[in-house]
mmCIF file of C-alpha atoms and ligand atoms in Angstrom:
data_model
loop_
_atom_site.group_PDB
_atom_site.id
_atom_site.type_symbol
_atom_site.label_atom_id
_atom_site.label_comp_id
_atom_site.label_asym_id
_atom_site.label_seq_id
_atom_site.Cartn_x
_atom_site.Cartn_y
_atom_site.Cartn_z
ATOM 1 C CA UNK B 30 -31.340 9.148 -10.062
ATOM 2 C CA UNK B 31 -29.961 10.969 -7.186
ATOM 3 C CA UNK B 32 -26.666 9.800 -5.591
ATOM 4 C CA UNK B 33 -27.177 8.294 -2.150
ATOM 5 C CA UNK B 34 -26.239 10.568 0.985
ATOM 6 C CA UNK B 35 -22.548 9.040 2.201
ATOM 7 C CA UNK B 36 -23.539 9.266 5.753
ATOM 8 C CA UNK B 37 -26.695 7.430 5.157
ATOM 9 C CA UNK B 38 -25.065 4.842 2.839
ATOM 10 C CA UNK B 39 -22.509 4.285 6.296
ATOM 11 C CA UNK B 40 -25.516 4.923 8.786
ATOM 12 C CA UNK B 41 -23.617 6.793 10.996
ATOM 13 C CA UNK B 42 -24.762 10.893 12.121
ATOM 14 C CA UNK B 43 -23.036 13.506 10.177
ATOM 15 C CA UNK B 44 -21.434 14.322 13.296
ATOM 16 C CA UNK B 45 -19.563 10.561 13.944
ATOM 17 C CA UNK B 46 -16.561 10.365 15.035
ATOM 18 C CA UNK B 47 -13.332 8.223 13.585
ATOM 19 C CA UNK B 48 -14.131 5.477 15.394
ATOM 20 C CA UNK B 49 -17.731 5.493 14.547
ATOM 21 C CA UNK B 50 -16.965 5.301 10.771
ATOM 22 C CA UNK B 51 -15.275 2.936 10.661
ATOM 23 C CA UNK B 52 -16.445 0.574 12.960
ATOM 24 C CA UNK B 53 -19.628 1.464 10.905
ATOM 25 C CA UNK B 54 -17.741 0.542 7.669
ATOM 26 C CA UNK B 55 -16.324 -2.649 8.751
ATOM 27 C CA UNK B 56 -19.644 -4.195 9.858
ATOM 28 C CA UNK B 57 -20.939 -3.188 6.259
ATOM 29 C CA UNK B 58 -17.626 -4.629 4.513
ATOM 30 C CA UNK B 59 -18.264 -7.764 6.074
ATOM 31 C CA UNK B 60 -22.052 -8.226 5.459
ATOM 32 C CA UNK B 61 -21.174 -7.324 1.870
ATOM 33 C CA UNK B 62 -18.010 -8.452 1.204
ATOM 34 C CA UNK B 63 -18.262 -10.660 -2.277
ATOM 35 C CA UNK B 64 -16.793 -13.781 -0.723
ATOM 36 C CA UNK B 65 -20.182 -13.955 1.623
ATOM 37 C CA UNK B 66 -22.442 -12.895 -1.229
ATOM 38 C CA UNK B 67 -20.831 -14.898 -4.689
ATOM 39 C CA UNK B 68 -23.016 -13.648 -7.742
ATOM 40 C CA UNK B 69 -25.094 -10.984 -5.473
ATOM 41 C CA UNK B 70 -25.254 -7.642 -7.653
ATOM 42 C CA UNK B 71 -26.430 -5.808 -5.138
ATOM 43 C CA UNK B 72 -24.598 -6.875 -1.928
ATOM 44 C CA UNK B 73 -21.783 -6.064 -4.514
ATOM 45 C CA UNK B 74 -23.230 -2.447 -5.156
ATOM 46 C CA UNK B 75 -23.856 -1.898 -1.482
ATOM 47 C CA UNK B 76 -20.106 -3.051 -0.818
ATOM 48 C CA UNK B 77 -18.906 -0.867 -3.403
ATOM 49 C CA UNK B 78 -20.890 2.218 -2.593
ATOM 50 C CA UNK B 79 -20.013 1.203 1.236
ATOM 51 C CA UNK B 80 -15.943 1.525 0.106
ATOM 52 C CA UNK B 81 -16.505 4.499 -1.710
ATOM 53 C CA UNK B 82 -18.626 6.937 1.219
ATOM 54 C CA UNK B 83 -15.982 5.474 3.631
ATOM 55 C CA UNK B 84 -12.893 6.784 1.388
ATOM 56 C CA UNK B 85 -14.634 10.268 2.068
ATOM 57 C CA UNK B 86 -15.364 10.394 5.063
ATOM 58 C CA UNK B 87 -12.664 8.721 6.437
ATOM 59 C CA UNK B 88 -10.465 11.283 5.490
ATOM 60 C CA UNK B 89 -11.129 14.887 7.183
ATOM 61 C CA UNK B 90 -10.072 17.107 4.012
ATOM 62 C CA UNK B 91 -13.087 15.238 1.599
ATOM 63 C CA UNK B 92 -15.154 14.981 4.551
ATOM 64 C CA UNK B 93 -15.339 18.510 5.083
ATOM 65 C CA UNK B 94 -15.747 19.027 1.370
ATOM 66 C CA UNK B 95 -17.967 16.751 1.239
ATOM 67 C CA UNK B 96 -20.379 18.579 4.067
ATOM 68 C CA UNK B 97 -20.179 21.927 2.385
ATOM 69 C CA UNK B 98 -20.905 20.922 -1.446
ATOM 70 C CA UNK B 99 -22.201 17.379 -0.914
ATOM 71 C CA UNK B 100 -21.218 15.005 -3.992
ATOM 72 C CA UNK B 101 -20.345 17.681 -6.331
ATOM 73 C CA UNK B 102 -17.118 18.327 -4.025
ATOM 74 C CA UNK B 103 -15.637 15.146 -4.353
ATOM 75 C CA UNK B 104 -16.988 14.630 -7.736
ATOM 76 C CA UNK B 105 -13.466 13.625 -8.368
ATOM 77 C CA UNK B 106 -12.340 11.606 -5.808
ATOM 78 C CA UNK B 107 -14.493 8.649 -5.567
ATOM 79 C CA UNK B 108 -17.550 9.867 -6.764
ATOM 80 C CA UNK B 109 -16.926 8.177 -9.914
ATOM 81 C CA UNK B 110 -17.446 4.882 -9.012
ATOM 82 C CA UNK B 111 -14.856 3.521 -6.927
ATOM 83 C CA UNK B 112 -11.670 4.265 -5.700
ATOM 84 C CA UNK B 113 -8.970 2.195 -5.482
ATOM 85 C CA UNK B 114 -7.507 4.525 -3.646
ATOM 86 C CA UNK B 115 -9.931 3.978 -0.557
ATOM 87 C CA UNK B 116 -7.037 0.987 0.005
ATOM 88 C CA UNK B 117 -5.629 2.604 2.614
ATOM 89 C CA UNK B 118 -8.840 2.334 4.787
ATOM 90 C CA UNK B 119 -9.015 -1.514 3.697
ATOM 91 C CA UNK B 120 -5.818 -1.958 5.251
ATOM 92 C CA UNK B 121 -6.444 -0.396 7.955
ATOM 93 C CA UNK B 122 -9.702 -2.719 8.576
ATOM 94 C CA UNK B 123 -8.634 -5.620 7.018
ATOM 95 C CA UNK B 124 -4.941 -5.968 8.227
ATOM 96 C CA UNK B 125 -6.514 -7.317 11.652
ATOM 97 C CA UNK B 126 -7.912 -10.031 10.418
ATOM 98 C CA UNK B 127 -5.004 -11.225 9.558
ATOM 99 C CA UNK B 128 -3.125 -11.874 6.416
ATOM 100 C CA UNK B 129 -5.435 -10.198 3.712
ATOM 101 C CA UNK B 130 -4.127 -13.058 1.066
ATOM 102 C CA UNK B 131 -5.636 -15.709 3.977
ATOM 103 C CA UNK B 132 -8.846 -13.541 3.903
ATOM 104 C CA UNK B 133 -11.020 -15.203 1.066
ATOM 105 C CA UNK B 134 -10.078 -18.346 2.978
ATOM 106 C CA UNK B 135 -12.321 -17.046 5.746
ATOM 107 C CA UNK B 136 -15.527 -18.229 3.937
ATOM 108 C CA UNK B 137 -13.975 -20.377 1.703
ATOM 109 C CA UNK B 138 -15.858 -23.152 3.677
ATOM 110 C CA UNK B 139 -19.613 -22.369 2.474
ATOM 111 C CA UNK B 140 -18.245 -22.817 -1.362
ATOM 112 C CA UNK B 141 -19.887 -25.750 -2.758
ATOM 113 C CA UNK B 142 -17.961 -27.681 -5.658
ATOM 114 C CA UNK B 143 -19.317 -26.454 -9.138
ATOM 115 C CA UNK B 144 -20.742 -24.214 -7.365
ATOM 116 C CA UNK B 145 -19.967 -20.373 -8.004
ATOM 117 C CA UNK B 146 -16.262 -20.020 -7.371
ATOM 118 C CA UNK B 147 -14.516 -16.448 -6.619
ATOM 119 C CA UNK B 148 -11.639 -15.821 -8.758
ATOM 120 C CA UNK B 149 -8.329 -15.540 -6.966
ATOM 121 C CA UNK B 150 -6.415 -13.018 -6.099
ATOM 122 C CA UNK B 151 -3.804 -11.922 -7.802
ATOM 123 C CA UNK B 152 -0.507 -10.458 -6.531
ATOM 124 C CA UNK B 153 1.829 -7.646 -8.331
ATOM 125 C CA UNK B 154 5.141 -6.573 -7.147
ATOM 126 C CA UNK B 155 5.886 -3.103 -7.940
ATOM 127 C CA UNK B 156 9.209 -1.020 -7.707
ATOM 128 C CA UNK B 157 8.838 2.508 -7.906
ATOM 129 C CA UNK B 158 11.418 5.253 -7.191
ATOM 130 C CA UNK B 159 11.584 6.948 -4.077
ATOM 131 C CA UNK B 160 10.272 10.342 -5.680
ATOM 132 C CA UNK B 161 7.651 8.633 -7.583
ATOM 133 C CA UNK B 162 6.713 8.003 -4.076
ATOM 134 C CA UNK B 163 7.142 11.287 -2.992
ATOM 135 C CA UNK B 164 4.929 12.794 -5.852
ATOM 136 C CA UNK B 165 2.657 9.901 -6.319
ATOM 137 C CA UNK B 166 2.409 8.227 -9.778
ATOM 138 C CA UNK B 167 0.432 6.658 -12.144
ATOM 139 C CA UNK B 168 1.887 3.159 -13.423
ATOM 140 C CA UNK B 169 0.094 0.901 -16.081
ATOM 141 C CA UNK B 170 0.705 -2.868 -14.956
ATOM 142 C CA UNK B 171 0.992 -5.952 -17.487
ATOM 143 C CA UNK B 172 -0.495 -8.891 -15.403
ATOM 144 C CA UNK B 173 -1.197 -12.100 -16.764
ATOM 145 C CA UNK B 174 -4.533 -13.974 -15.219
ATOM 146 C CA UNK B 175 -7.322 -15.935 -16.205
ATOM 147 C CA UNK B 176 -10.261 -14.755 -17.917
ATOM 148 C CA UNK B 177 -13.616 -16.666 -18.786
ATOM 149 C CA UNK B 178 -13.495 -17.524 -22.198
ATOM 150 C CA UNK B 179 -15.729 -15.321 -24.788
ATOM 151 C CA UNK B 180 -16.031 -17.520 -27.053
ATOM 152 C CA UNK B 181 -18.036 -20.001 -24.428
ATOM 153 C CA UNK B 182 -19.038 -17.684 -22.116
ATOM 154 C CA UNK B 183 -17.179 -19.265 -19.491
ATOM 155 C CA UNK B 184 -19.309 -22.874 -19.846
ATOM 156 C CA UNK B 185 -16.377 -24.716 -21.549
ATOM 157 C CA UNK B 186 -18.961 -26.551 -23.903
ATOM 158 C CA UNK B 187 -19.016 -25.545 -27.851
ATOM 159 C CA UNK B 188 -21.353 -23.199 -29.376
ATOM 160 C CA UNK B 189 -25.136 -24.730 -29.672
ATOM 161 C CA UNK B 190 -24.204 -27.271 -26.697
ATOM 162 C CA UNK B 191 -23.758 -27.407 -22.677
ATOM 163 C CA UNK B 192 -22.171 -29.300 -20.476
ATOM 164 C CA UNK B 193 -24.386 -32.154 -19.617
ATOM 165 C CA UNK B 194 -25.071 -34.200 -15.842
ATOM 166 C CA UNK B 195 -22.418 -36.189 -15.296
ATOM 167 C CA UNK B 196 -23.310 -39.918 -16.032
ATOM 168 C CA UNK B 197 -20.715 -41.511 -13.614
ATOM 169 C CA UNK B 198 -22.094 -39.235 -10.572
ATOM 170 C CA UNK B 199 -25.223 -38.639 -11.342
ATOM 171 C CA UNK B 200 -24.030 -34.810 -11.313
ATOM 172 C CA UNK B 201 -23.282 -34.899 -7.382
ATOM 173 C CA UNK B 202 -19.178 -34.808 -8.639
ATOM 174 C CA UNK B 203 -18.578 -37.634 -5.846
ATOM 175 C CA UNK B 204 -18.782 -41.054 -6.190
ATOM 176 C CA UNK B 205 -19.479 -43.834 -2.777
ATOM 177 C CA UNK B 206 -17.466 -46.685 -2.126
ATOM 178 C CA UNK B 207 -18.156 -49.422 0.283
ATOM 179 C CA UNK B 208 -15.348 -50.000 2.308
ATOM 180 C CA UNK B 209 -15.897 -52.724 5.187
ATOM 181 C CA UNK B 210 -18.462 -51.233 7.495
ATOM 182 C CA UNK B 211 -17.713 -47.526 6.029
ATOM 183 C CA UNK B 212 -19.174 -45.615 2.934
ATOM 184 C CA UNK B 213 -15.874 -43.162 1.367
ATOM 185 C CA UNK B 214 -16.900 -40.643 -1.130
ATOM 186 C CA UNK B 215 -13.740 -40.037 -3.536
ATOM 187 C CA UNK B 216 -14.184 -36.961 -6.093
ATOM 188 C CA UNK B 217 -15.482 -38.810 -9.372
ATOM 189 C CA UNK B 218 -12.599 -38.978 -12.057
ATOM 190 C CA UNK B 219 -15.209 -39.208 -14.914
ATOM 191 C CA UNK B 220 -16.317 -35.213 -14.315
ATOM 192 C CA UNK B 221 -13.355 -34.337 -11.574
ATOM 193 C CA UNK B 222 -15.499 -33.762 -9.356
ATOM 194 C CA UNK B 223 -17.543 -30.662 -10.903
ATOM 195 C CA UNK B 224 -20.960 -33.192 -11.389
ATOM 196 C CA UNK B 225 -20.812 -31.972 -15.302
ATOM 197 C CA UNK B 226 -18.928 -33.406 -18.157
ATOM 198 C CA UNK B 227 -18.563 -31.278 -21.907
ATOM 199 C CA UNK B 228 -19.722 -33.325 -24.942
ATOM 200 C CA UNK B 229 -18.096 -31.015 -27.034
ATOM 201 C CA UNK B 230 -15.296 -28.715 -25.657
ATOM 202 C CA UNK B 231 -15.011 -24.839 -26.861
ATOM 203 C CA UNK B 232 -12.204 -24.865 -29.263
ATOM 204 C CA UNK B 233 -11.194 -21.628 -27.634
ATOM 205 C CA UNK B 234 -10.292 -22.652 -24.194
ATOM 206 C CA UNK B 235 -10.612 -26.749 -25.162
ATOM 207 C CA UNK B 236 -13.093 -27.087 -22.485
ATOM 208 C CA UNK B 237 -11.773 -25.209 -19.475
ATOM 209 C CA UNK B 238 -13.861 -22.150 -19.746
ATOM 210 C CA UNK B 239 -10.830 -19.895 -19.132
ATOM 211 C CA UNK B 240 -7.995 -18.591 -21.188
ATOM 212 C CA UNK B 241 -4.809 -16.985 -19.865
ATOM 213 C CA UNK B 242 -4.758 -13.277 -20.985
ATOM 214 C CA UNK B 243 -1.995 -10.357 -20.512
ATOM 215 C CA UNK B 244 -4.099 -7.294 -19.525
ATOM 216 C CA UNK B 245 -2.985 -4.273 -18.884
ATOM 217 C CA UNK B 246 -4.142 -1.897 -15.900
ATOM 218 C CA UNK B 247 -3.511 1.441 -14.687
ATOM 219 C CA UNK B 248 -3.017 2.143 -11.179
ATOM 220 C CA UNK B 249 -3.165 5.155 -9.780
ATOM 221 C CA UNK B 250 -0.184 4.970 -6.587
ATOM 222 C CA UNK B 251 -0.918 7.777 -4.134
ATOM 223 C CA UNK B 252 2.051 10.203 -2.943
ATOM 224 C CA UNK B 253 3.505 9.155 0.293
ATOM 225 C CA UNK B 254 2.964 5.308 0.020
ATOM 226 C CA UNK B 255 5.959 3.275 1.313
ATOM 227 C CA UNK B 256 7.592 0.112 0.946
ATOM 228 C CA UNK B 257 5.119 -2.945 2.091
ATOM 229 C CA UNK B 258 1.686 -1.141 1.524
ATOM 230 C CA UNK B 259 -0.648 -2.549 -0.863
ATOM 231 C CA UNK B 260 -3.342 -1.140 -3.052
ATOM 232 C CA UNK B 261 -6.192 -3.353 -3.403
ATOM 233 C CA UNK B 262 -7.763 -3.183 -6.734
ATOM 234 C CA UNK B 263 -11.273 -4.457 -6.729
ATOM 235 C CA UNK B 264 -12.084 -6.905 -9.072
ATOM 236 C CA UNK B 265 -9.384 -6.676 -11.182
ATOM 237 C CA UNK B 266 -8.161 -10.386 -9.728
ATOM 238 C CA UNK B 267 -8.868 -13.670 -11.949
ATOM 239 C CA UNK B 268 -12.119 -14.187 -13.197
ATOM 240 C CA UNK B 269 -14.783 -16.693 -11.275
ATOM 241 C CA UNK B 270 -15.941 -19.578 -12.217
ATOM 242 C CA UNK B 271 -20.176 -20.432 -12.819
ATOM 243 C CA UNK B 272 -20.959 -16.892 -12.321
ATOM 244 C CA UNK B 273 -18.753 -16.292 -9.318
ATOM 245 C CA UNK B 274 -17.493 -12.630 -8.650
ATOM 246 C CA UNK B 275 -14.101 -12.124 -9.773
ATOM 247 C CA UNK B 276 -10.943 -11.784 -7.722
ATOM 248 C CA UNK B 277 -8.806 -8.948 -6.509
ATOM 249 C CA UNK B 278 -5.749 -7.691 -7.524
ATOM 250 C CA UNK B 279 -3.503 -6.420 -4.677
ATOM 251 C CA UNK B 280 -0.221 -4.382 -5.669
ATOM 252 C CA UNK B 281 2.227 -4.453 -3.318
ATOM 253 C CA UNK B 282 4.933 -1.527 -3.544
ATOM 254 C CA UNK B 283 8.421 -1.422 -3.341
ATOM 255 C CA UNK B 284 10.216 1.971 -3.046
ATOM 256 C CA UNK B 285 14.018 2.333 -3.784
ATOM 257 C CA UNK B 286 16.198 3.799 -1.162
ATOM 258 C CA UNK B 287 17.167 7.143 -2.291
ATOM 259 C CA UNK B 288 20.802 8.013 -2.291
ATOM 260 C CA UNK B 289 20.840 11.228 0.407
ATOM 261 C CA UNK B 290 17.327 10.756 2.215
ATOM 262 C CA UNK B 291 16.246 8.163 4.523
ATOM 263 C CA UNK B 292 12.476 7.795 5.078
ATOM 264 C CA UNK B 293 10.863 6.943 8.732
ATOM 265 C CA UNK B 294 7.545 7.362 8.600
ATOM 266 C CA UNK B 295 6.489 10.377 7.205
ATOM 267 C CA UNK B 296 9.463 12.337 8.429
ATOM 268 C CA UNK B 297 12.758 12.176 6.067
ATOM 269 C CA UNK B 298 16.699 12.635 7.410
ATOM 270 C CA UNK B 299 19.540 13.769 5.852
ATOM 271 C CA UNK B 300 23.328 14.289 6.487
ATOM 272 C CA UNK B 301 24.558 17.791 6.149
ATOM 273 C CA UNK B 302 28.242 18.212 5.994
ATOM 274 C CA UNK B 303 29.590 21.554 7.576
ATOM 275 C CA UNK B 304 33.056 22.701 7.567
ATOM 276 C CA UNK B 305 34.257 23.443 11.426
ATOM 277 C CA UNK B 306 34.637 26.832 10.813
ATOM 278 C CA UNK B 307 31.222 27.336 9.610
ATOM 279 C CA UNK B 308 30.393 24.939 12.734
ATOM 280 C CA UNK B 309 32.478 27.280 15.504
ATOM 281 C CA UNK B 310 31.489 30.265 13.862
ATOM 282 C CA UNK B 311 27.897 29.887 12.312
ATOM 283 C CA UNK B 312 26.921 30.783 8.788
ATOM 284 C CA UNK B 313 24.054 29.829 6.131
ATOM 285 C CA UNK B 314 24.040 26.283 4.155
ATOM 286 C CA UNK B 315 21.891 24.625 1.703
ATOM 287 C CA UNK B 316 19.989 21.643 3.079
ATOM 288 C CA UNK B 317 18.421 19.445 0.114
ATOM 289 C CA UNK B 318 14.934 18.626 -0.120
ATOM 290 C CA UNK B 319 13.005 16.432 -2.532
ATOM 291 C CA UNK B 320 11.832 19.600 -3.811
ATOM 292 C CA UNK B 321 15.287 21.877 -4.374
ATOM 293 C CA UNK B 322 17.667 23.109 -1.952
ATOM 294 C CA UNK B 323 17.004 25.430 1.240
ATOM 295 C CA UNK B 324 18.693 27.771 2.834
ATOM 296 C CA UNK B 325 19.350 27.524 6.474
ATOM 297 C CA UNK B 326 21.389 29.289 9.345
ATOM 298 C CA UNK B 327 23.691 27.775 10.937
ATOM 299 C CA UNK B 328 24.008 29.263 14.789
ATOM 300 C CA UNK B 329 27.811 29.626 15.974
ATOM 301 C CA UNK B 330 28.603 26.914 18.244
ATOM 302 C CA UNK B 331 26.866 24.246 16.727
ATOM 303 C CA UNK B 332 27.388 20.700 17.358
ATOM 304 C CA UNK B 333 27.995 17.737 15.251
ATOM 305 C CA UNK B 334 25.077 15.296 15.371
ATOM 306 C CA UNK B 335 22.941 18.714 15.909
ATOM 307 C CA UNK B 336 19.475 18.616 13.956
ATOM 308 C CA UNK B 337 17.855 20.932 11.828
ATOM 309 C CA UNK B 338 14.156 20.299 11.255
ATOM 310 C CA UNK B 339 12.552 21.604 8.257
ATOM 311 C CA UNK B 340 8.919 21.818 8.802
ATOM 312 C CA UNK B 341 6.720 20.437 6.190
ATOM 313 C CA UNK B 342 9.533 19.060 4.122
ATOM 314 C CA UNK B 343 9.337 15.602 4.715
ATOM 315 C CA UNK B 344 6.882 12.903 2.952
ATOM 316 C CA UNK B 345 3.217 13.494 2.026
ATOM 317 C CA UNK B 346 0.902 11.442 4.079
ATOM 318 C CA UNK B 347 -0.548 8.285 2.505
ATOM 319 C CA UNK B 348 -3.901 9.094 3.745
ATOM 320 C CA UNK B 349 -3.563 12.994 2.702
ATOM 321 C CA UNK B 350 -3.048 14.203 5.998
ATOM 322 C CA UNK B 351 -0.470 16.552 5.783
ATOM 323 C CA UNK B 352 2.915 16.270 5.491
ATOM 324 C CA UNK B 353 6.016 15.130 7.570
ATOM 325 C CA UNK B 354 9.432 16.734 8.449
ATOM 326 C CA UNK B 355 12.732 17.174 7.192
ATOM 327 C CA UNK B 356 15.591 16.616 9.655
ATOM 328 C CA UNK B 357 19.079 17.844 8.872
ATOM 329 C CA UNK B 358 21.569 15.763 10.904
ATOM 330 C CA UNK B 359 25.026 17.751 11.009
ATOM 331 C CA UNK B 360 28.614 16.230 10.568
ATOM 332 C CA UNK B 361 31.852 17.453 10.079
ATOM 333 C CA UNK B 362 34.103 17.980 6.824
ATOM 334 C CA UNK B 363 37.465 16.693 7.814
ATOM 335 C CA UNK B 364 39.938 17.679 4.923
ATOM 336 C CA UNK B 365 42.273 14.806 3.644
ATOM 337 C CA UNK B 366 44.963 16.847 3.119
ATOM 338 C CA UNK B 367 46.253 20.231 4.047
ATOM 339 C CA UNK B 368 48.166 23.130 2.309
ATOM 340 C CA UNK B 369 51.091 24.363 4.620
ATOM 341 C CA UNK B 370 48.826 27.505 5.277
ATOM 342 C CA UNK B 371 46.355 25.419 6.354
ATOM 343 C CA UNK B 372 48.486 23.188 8.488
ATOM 344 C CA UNK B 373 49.997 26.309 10.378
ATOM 345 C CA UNK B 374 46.479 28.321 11.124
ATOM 346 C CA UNK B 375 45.108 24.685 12.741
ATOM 347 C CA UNK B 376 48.758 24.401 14.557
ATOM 348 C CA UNK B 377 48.138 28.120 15.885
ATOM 349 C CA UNK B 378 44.342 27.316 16.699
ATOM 350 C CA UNK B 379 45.049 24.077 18.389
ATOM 351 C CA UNK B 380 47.616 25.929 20.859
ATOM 352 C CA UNK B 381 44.518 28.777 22.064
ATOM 353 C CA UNK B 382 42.280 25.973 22.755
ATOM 354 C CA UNK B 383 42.081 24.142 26.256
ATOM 355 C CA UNK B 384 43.013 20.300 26.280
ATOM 356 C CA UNK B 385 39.866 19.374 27.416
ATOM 357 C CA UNK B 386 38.129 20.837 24.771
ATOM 358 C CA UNK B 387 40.079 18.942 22.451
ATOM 359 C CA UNK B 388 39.337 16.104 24.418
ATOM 360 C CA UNK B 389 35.663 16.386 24.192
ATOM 361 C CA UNK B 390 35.804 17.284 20.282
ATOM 362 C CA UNK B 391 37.953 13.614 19.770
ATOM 363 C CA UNK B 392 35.476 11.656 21.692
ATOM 364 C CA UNK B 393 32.525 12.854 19.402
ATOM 365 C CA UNK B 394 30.366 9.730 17.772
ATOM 366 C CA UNK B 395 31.265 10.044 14.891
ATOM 367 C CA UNK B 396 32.049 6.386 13.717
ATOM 368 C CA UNK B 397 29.096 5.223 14.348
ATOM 369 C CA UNK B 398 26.479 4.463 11.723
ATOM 370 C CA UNK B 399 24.637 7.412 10.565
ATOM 371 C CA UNK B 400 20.560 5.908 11.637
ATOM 372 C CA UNK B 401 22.138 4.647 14.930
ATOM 373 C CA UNK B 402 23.372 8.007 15.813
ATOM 374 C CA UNK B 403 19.673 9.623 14.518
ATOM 375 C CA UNK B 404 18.219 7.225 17.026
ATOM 376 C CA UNK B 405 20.741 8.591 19.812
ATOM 377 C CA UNK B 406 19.574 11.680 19.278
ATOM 378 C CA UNK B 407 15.684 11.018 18.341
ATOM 379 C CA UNK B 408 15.343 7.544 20.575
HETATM 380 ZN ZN1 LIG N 15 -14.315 -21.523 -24.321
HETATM 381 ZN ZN1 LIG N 16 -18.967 -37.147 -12.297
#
């Protein structure tokens, strides 16, 4: 069986724009998503193979190898099945809808009780070091959730029995009580409310059709992600209940500072301490980079507080497009002590230069918080 063309799986032209595909992609998300559709196999297809043709052509490096060598050029990307890595557009389209743990709560209403129930959600915190974020990682996680039981299948009841209608209830899980003029319905304590009782629990689980399991998952964390995003991984939530779909599992990520680089979006600062003289009368230093020192002039004259941008040297992209910057933020090497020679070359330098000058160099900024300055200078 052939694979389905991605544009016609989004039903958008192969000539859509940004906005197009993905206003294309939510409407599908949403007709499909598995909270609308519990125990529908192939609303769940469609909202899989939906996720996966977005992931390529939402992003303009796959999408262009996808329209010269069609399937076989992202073979590895998502073509496999899907990609938890197509997060980044869930985000993207789910974040305004508010708080994505809220979102199953959105059709929470049409769930009937003992009906198919999704499984929840599951949340995992993960730390990961800044260059693990700079080269992308892969991480196996140890989560505990619940899974349906094997040994009943899920139904609770014993091998060779089910459960049966619940006697109390009549198998409607709520029971009527006349009160004055009014008729209350209170769940029904007999079956809690589920309509069914179990004769004979599964040893296994002792009846509740679940057990609590340790699993252990790999996720695959892109380069470039950053403190707060998540990565939504389908179906890898708790297990549902009577057939319902399972939950997700949504990792959010925690990078650690990093001791000489500070991260703002994609772009990364650093200090870079110069000595005056190599400030007054230029020279080359090494600026670091998460990838090994560079070499860099440094014009005479130059300022403290004075930037240095290294093109290209800052953070991958999340989303693979491209690459930020790395800006070298200058600041000056004060000694703490001085020998005598020392003392008496500054004495004879100090009595060429102009007061004002001197002035000027005393009033420089340099108290002031490192990011506060950057903001002077970037604000
Ligand atoms: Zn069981
Ligand atoms: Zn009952």
């Amino acid at each position: 069986m052939s694979k389905r063309d991605y544009y016609e799986v989004l039903g958008v032209a192969r000539d859509a724009n940004d906005q197009t595909v993905k206003s294309a992609y939510r409407k599908l998300a949403l007709k499909y998503h598995p909270d609308r559709n519990p125990g529908d196999a192939a609303a769940e297809e469609e909202f899989k193979l939906a996720a996966e043709a977005y992931a390529i052509i939402s992003d303009p490096d796959k999408r262009s190898a996808y329209d010269r060598f069609g399937h076989a050029g992202v073979s590895g990307a998502a073509a496999g099945g899907f990609d938890p890595n197509a997060f980044a557009g869930f985000e993207d389209i789910f974040g305004n809808l508010g708080d994505l743990f809220g979102f199953g709560d959105m059709f929470g209403g049409r769930r009937r009780r003992g009906g198919p129930q999704r499984g929840a959600d599951l949340r995992y915190d993960l730390e990961i070091s800044f260059e693990e974020s700079f080269t992308g990682t892969e991480t196996s996680i140890q989560i505990p959730r619940e899974e349906s039981c094997e040994t009943c299948k899920g139904s609770g009841a014993a091998a060779g029995s089910a459960p049966e209608v619940c006697g109390q209830c009549r198998g409607t899980g709520q029971l009527r009580f006349q009160q004055g003029f009014l008729t209350v319905a209170r769940p029904c304590s007999t079956c809690r409310g589920s309509g069914k009782v179990i004769a004979r629990p599964c040893q296994a689980c002792r009846g509740a059709g679940r057990v609590g399991r340790e699993r252990k998952i790999t996720a695959k964390i892109p380069a470039g992600i950053a403190t707060g995003q998540r990565l939504r991984l389908y179906g890898e939530g708790e297990h549902g209940t009577a057939g319902g779909p399972p939950g997700d599992l949504y990792v959010v990520v925690h990078v650690q500072d990093h001791d000489v680089f500070h991260r703002e979006e994609d772009d990364l600062f650093c200090h870079l301490t110069v000595s005056f003289p190599t400030l007054a009368m230029g020279g080359t230093m090494a600026v670091p980079t998460m990838t090994g020192d560079e070499q860099i002039k440094i014009p005479a004259g130059t300022q403290v507080g004075a930037r240095f941008k290294l093109r290209g040297k800052g953070m991958p992209n999340v989303n693979g497009r491209g690459q930020g910057d790395l800006y070298a933020i200058t600041r000056v090497a004060v000694p703490k002590k001085l020998t005598k020679e020392q003392k008496h070359l500054l004495e004879e330098l100090a009595k060429t230069m102009p007061a004002e000058t001197l002035e000027t160099s005393e009033s420089d900024e340099g108290d002031k918080p490192f990011f506060e300055k950057v903001k002077d200078i970037f604000g």
